[in-house]
């Protein structure tokens, strides 16, 4: 158990809908990352937060947004869903930003858009 | 930006040794990580290198050459359970942790 909790584990929804994925980082970790992994693809970096502020942004679609709350949990909002958004979405947390920032991953949310 | 390259697939025999290479280009450097990921599961941390040289941890070792932008993960005494994807990731100067596409290792009897 990495200590990172993601909910829900599975989500099935229709095209055009909006969903929210939730992540609780390890206790004490200030940095949260979101990644998307499509079938047989690598981990695509979406966005990073550090202590409540957006720190870095990857190839995140405009239909997607995220935030990190004062209690450090984070949510990833996906709207106007398309079939191609079906993927595993991972959240990871780390204690620092920079050196030795080993990231611990949650078990992921498997999103299926039908 | 960052660019990370590693072979897509490798096959090795149980009990053998396999080396998975990773080359990278990055602005600034704060470390290189290797992760293991079994299909459908979360990546798990294997190793971290920030200085040149070899880091050994049991059956797994990782090597880094910063001047060459090169790393490798060495797996010894391969077991069937080592069949997984191995992800090379780099922490740049002021950039987040980005990953290569991963190397899918198949261990055969």
Short mmCIF file of N, CA, C and O in Angstrom, two decimals, chain A residues 25 40 55:
data_model
loop_
_atom_site.label_atom_id
_atom_site.label_comp_id
_atom_site.label_asym_id
_atom_site.label_seq_id
_atom_site.Cartn_x
_atom_site.Cartn_y
_atom_site.Cartn_z
N UNK A 25 -3.34 12.26 -1.06
CA UNK A 25 -1.92 11.92 -1.07
C UNK A 25 -1.49 11.26 0.23
O UNK A 25 -2.26 11.20 1.19
N UNK A 40 -1.86 0.25 -23.39
CA UNK A 40 -0.54 0.00 -23.96
C UNK A 40 0.25 1.28 -24.22
O UNK A 40 1.15 1.29 -25.06
N UNK A 55 1.74 23.75 -10.22
CA UNK A 55 3.20 23.88 -10.35
C UNK A 55 3.65 23.63 -11.78
O UNK A 55 4.59 24.23 -12.26
#
